[in-house]
Coordinates of N, CA and C and ligand atoms in Angstrom, one line a residue:
M355 N 0.1 4.4 19.5 CA -0.9 3.4 19.7 C -0.9 2.4 18.5
Y356 N -0.6 2.8 17.3 CA -0.5 1.9 16.2 C 0.9 1.7 15.8
S357 N 1.2 0.5 15.3 CA 2.6 0.2 14.9 C 2.9 0.9 13.6
E358 N 4.2 1.0 13.3 CA 4.5 1.7 12.0 C 3.9 1.0 10.8
K359 N 3.9 -0.4 10.9 CA 3.4 -1.2 9.8 C 1.9 -0.9 9.6
V360 N 1.1 -0.8 10.7 CA -0.3 -0.5 10.6 C -0.5 0.8 9.9
M361 N 0.3 1.8 10.4 CA 0.1 3.2 9.8 C 0.5 3.2 8.3
D362 N 1.6 2.4 8.0 CA 2.0 2.3 6.6 C 0.9 1.7 5.7
H363 N 0.3 0.6 6.2 CA -0.7 -0.1 5.4 C -2.0 0.7 5.3
F364 N -2.2 1.5 6.4 CA -3.4 2.4 6.4 C -3.3 3.5 5.4
Q365 N -2.1 4.1 5.5 CA -1.9 5.3 4.6 C -1.6 4.9 3.1
H366 N -1.0 3.7 3.0 CA -0.6 3.3 1.6 C -1.1 1.9 1.4
P367 N -2.4 1.7 1.4 CA -3.0 0.3 1.3 C -2.6 -0.3 0.0
R368 N -2.2 -1.6 0.1 CA -1.8 -2.4 -1.1 C -3.0 -3.1 -1.7
N369 N -3.0 -3.3 -3.0 CA -4.0 -4.1 -3.6 C -5.5 -3.6 -3.4
V370 N -5.6 -2.3 -3.4 CA -7.0 -1.8 -3.4 C -7.6 -1.9 -4.8
G371 N -8.9 -2.3 -4.8 CA -9.6 -2.3 -6.1 C -10.4 -3.5 -6.3
E372 N -10.8 -3.8 -7.5 CA -11.6 -4.9 -7.8 C -10.9 -5.8 -8.9
I373 N -11.3 -7.1 -8.9 CA -10.9 -7.9 -10.0 C -12.1 -8.3 -10.8
E374 N -12.0 -8.0 -12.1 CA -13.1 -8.3 -13.0 C -13.1 -9.8 -13.2
N375 N -14.3 -10.4 -13.2 CA -14.4 -11.9 -13.4 C -13.6 -12.6 -12.4
A376 N -13.6 -12.2 -11.1 CA -12.8 -12.8 -10.1 C -13.3 -14.3 -9.9
S377 N -12.3 -15.1 -9.5 CA -12.7 -16.5 -9.2 C -13.6 -16.6 -8.0
G378 N -13.4 -15.7 -7.0 CA -14.2 -15.7 -5.8 C -14.3 -14.3 -5.2
V379 N -15.5 -13.9 -4.8 CA -15.6 -12.6 -4.1 C -16.3 -12.8 -2.8
G380 N -15.8 -12.2 -1.8 CA -16.5 -12.4 -0.5 C -16.7 -11.0 0.1
T381 N -17.9 -10.8 0.7 CA -18.2 -9.5 1.3 C -18.7 -9.9 2.7
V382 N -18.0 -9.3 3.7 CA -18.3 -9.5 5.1 C -18.5 -8.2 5.8
G383 N -19.3 -8.3 6.9 CA -19.6 -7.1 7.6 C -19.5 -7.3 9.1
N384 N -19.2 -6.3 9.8 CA -19.2 -6.3 11.3 C -20.4 -5.6 11.8
A385 N -21.3 -6.4 12.4 CA -22.6 -5.9 12.8 C -22.5 -4.8 13.8
K386 N -21.5 -4.8 14.6 CA -21.3 -3.8 15.7 C -21.0 -2.4 15.1
C387 N -19.9 -2.3 14.3 CA -19.5 -1.0 13.8 C -20.0 -0.7 12.5
G388 N -20.6 -1.7 11.8 CA -21.2 -1.5 10.4 C -20.2 -1.4 9.3
D389 N -18.9 -1.7 9.6 CA -17.9 -1.7 8.6 C -18.0 -2.9 7.7
I390 N -17.6 -2.7 6.4 CA -17.8 -3.8 5.4 C -16.5 -3.9 4.6
M391 N -16.2 -5.2 4.3 CA -15.0 -5.5 3.5 C -15.3 -6.4 2.4
R392 N -14.8 -6.2 1.2 CA -15.0 -7.1 0.1 C -13.6 -7.5 -0.4
I393 N -13.5 -8.8 -0.6 CA -12.2 -9.4 -1.0 C -12.4 -10.1 -2.4
Y394 N -11.6 -9.9 -3.3 CA -11.6 -10.5 -4.6 C -10.4 -11.4 -4.8
L395 N -10.6 -12.6 -5.2 CA -9.5 -13.6 -5.5 C -9.5 -14.0 -6.9
D396 N -8.3 -14.1 -7.5 CA -8.1 -14.7 -8.8 C -7.3 -15.9 -8.6
I397 N -7.9 -17.1 -8.8 CA -7.3 -18.4 -8.5 C -7.1 -19.1 -9.8
D398 N -5.9 -19.6 -10.1 CA -5.6 -20.3 -11.3 C -6.0 -21.8 -11.2
D399 N -5.8 -22.5 -12.3 CA -6.2 -23.9 -12.4 C -5.5 -24.8 -11.4
D400 N -4.3 -24.4 -11.0 CA -3.6 -25.2 -10.0 C -4.0 -24.8 -8.6
G401 N -5.0 -23.9 -8.4 CA -5.4 -23.6 -7.1 C -4.5 -22.6 -6.4
I402 N -3.7 -21.8 -7.2 CA -2.8 -20.8 -6.6 C -3.5 -19.4 -6.8
I403 N -3.4 -18.6 -5.7 CA -4.0 -17.3 -5.7 C -3.1 -16.4 -6.5
R404 N -3.5 -16.0 -7.7 CA -2.6 -15.2 -8.6 C -2.8 -13.7 -8.3
D405 N -4.0 -13.3 -7.8 CA -4.2 -11.9 -7.5 C -5.2 -11.8 -6.4
C406 N -5.2 -10.7 -5.7 CA -6.1 -10.5 -4.6 C -6.3 -9.0 -4.4
K407 N -7.5 -8.6 -4.4 CA -7.7 -7.1 -4.2 C -8.8 -7.0 -3.2
F408 N -8.9 -5.8 -2.6 CA -9.9 -5.5 -1.6 C -10.5 -4.1 -1.7
K409 N -11.7 -4.0 -1.1 CA -12.3 -2.7 -0.9 C -12.9 -2.8 0.5
T410 N -12.5 -1.8 1.3 CA -13.0 -1.8 2.7 C -13.6 -0.5 3.0
F411 N -14.9 -0.5 3.4 CA -15.6 0.6 3.9 C -15.5 0.6 5.4
G412 N -14.4 1.0 6.0 CA -14.3 0.8 7.4 C -13.2 1.6 8.0
C413 N -12.9 1.2 9.2 CA -11.9 2.0 10.0 C -10.5 1.7 9.5
G414 N -9.5 2.5 10.1 CA -8.2 2.4 9.6 C -7.6 1.0 9.9
A415 N -7.9 0.4 11.0 CA -7.4 -0.9 11.3 C -7.9 -1.9 10.3
A416 N -9.1 -1.8 9.9 CA -9.7 -2.7 8.9 C -9.0 -2.5 7.6
V417 N -8.7 -1.3 7.2 CA -8.0 -1.0 5.9 C -6.6 -1.7 6.0
A418 N -5.9 -1.4 7.1 CA -4.5 -2.0 7.2 C -4.5 -3.5 7.3
T419 N -5.5 -4.1 7.9 CA -5.5 -5.6 8.0 C -5.9 -6.2 6.7
S420 N -6.8 -5.5 5.9 CA -7.2 -6.1 4.6 C -6.0 -6.0 3.7
S421 N -5.3 -4.8 3.7 CA -4.1 -4.6 2.9 C -3.1 -5.7 3.2
M422 N -2.8 -5.9 4.4 CA -1.8 -6.9 4.8 C -2.3 -8.3 4.4
A423 N -3.6 -8.6 4.6 CA -4.1 -9.9 4.3 C -4.0 -10.2 2.8
T424 N -4.2 -9.2 2.0 CA -4.1 -9.5 0.5 C -2.6 -9.8 0.2
E425 N -1.7 -9.1 0.8 CA -0.3 -9.4 0.6 C 0.1 -10.8 1.0
L426 N -0.5 -11.3 2.1 CA -0.2 -12.6 2.7 C -0.7 -13.7 1.9
V427 N -1.9 -13.5 1.2 CA -2.5 -14.7 0.5 C -2.0 -14.7 -1.0
M428 N -1.4 -13.6 -1.4 CA -0.9 -13.6 -2.8 C 0.1 -14.7 -3.1
G429 N -0.1 -15.5 -4.2 CA 0.9 -16.5 -4.5 C 0.7 -17.8 -3.7
K430 N -0.2 -17.8 -2.8 CA -0.4 -19.0 -2.0 C -1.4 -19.9 -2.5
S431 N -1.3 -21.2 -2.1 CA -2.4 -22.2 -2.4 C -3.6 -21.9 -1.5
I432 N -4.7 -22.5 -1.9 CA -5.9 -22.3 -1.1 C -5.7 -22.8 0.3
Q433 N -5.1 -23.9 0.5 CA -4.9 -24.4 1.9 C -4.0 -23.5 2.7
E434 N -2.9 -22.9 2.0 CA -2.1 -22.0 2.7 C -2.8 -20.7 3.0
A435 N -3.7 -20.3 2.1 CA -4.5 -19.1 2.4 C -5.4 -19.2 3.6
L436 N -5.8 -20.5 3.9 CA -6.7 -20.7 5.0 C -5.9 -20.5 6.3
Q437 N -4.6 -20.5 6.2 CA -3.8 -20.3 7.4 C -3.6 -18.8 7.7
V438 N -4.0 -18.0 6.8 CA -3.9 -16.5 7.0 C -5.0 -16.1 7.9
T439 N -4.8 -16.4 9.2 CA -5.9 -16.0 10.2 C -5.7 -14.6 10.6
N440 N -6.7 -14.1 11.4 CA -6.6 -12.7 11.8 C -5.3 -12.6 12.7
K441 N -5.0 -13.7 13.4 CA -3.8 -13.6 14.3 C -2.5 -13.5 13.4
A442 N -2.5 -14.2 12.3 CA -1.3 -14.1 11.4 C -1.2 -12.7 10.8
V443 N -2.4 -12.1 10.5 CA -2.4 -10.8 9.9 C -1.9 -9.8 11.0
M444 N -2.4 -9.9 12.2 CA -2.0 -9.0 13.3 C -0.5 -9.1 13.5
E445 N 0.0 -10.3 13.5 CA 1.4 -10.5 13.8 C 2.3 -9.8 12.7
A446 N 1.8 -10.0 11.5 CA 2.5 -9.4 10.3 C 2.5 -7.9 10.4
L447 N 1.5 -7.3 11.1 CA 1.4 -5.9 11.3 C 2.0 -5.4 12.6
D448 N 2.7 -6.3 13.3 CA 3.3 -6.0 14.6 C 2.2 -5.6 15.6
G449 N 1.1 -6.2 15.5 CA 0.1 -6.1 16.6 C -0.9 -5.0 16.3
L450 N -2.1 -5.1 17.0 CA -3.1 -4.1 17.0 C -3.5 -3.8 18.4
P451 N -4.0 -2.6 18.7 CA -4.5 -2.3 20.1 C -5.7 -3.3 20.3
P452 N -5.9 -3.7 21.6 CA -6.9 -4.7 21.9 C -8.3 -4.3 21.4
V453 N -8.7 -3.0 21.4 CA -10.0 -2.6 21.0 C -10.2 -2.8 19.5
K454 N -9.1 -3.0 18.8 CA -9.1 -3.1 17.3 C -8.9 -4.5 16.8
V455 N -8.8 -5.4 17.7 CA -8.6 -6.8 17.3 C -9.7 -7.3 16.4
H456 N -11.0 -6.9 16.8 CA -12.1 -7.4 16.0 C -12.1 -7.0 14.6
C457 N -11.4 -5.9 14.3 CA -11.3 -5.4 12.9 C -10.5 -6.4 12.0
S458 N -9.5 -7.0 12.6 CA -8.7 -8.0 11.9 C -9.5 -9.2 11.5
L459 N -10.6 -9.5 12.2 CA -11.4 -10.6 11.9 C -12.1 -10.5 10.5
L460 N -12.4 -9.2 10.2 CA -13.0 -9.0 8.9 C -12.1 -9.5 7.7
A461 N -10.8 -9.3 7.9 CA -9.9 -9.7 6.8 C -9.9 -11.3 6.7
E462 N -9.8 -11.9 7.8 CA -9.9 -13.4 7.8 C -11.2 -13.9 7.2
E463 N -12.3 -13.3 7.7 CA -13.6 -13.7 7.2 C -13.8 -13.4 5.7
G464 N -13.3 -12.2 5.3 CA -13.4 -11.8 3.9 C -12.7 -12.8 3.0
I465 N -11.5 -13.3 3.4 CA -10.8 -14.3 2.6 C -11.6 -15.6 2.5
H466 N -12.1 -16.0 3.7 CA -12.9 -17.2 3.8 C -14.1 -17.1 2.9
A467 N -14.8 -16.0 2.9 CA -16.0 -15.8 2.2 C -15.7 -15.8 0.7
A468 N -14.6 -15.3 0.3 CA -14.2 -15.3 -1.2 C -13.8 -16.7 -1.6
L469 N -13.2 -17.5 -0.7 CA -12.8 -18.9 -1.0 C -14.1 -19.7 -1.1
W470 N -15.1 -19.4 -0.2 CA -16.3 -20.1 -0.2 C -17.1 -19.9 -1.5
D471 N -17.0 -18.6 -1.9 CA -17.7 -18.3 -3.2 C -17.0 -19.0 -4.4
Y472 N -15.7 -19.1 -4.3 CA -14.9 -19.8 -5.4 C -15.3 -21.3 -5.3
A473 N -15.4 -21.9 -4.1 CA -15.7 -23.3 -4.0 C -17.1 -23.6 -4.5
T474 N -18.0 -22.7 -4.2 CA -19.4 -22.8 -4.6 C -19.6 -22.8 -6.1
K475 N -18.9 -21.8 -6.7 CA -18.9 -21.6 -8.2 C -18.4 -22.8 -8.9
H476 N -17.4 -23.5 -8.3 CA -16.7 -24.6 -8.9 C -17.2 -25.9 -8.5
G477 N -18.2 -25.9 -7.5 CA -18.7 -27.2 -7.1 C -17.7 -28.0 -6.3
I478 N -16.8 -27.4 -5.6 CA -15.8 -28.2 -4.9 C -15.9 -27.9 -3.4
K479 N -15.3 -28.8 -2.6 CA -15.3 -28.6 -1.2 C -13.9 -28.3 -0.8
I480 N -13.7 -27.2 0.0 CA -12.3 -26.9 0.5 C -12.2 -27.4 1.9
E481 N -11.3 -28.3 2.1 CA -11.1 -29.0 3.4 C -10.8 -27.9 4.4
G482 N -11.6 -27.9 5.5 CA -11.3 -27.0 6.6 C -12.0 -25.6 6.5
L483 N -12.7 -25.5 5.4 CA -13.4 -24.2 5.2 C -14.9 -24.3 5.5
E484 N -15.4 -23.4 6.4 CA -16.8 -23.4 6.7 C -17.4 -22.1 6.2
K485 N -18.7 -22.1 6.0 CA -19.4 -20.9 5.5 C -19.2 -19.8 6.5
P486 N -18.6 -18.7 6.0 CA -18.3 -17.6 7.0 C -19.7 -17.0 7.5
K487 N -19.8 -16.8 8.8 CA -21.1 -16.4 9.3 C -21.4 -14.9 9.1
N488 N -20.3 -14.1 8.8 CA -20.6 -12.7 8.6 C -20.7 -12.4 7.1
D489 N -20.8 -13.5 6.3 CA -20.9 -13.3 4.8 C -22.2 -12.5 4.5
I490 N -22.1 -11.4 3.9 CA -23.3 -10.6 3.6 C -23.5 -10.5 2.1
S491 N -22.7 -11.3 1.3 CA -22.8 -11.2 -0.1 C -24.2 -11.4 -0.7
E492 N -25.0 -12.2 0.0 CA -26.3 -12.4 -0.5 C -27.3 -11.4 -0.1
G493 N -26.9 -10.3 0.5 CA -27.8 -9.3 0.9 C -28.1 -9.2 2.4
L494 N -28.3 -8.0 2.8 CA -28.4 -7.7 4.2 C -29.7 -8.3 4.8
E495 N -30.7 -8.5 3.9 CA -32.0 -8.9 4.5 C -31.9 -10.3 5.1
D496 N -30.9 -11.1 4.8 CA -30.8 -12.4 5.4 C -30.2 -12.4 6.8
E497 N -29.6 -11.2 7.1 CA -28.9 -11.2 8.4 C -29.6 -10.3 9.4
D498 N -29.2 -10.3 10.6 CA -29.8 -9.4 11.6 C -29.2 -8.0 11.6
Y499 N -29.1 -7.4 10.5 CA -28.5 -6.0 10.5 C -29.6 -5.0 10.6
Ligands
FES842 FE1 -15.2 -1.6 12.4 FE2 -12.7 -1.6 12.8 S1 -14.1 -0.5 13.9 S2 -13.8 -2.8 11.5

């Protein structure tokens, strides 16, 4: 049911953890399953993502997609990181079963939420980035959970 890459990233997730004083942190949740993902980005003065870590309280597919997403954005510019869509993450993992496609959205939204946080902290606007709708960084009371 799962590709070897999904199993590998689920069993040996890369870049798990936190970044102290991260440039941007995004926390997103899936209202249906209740799973939560937090992405930390360390972005240098040239706008290059130097480090990326994640914590996921969720299903195996969510762990695997967040692990792969962190690998994909590492070393990229902000604009390049925006191209790391859930589709790109799924392709890099050789696919996900249809019922698990929604899990990969958390990875994309987590990266976007972390970039949004970075942009907000620095008072900049990132072309093509919209406020992630599943961003729960500001607390669950603001959302319909
Ligand atoms: Fe919730 Fe996969 S079932 S993220």
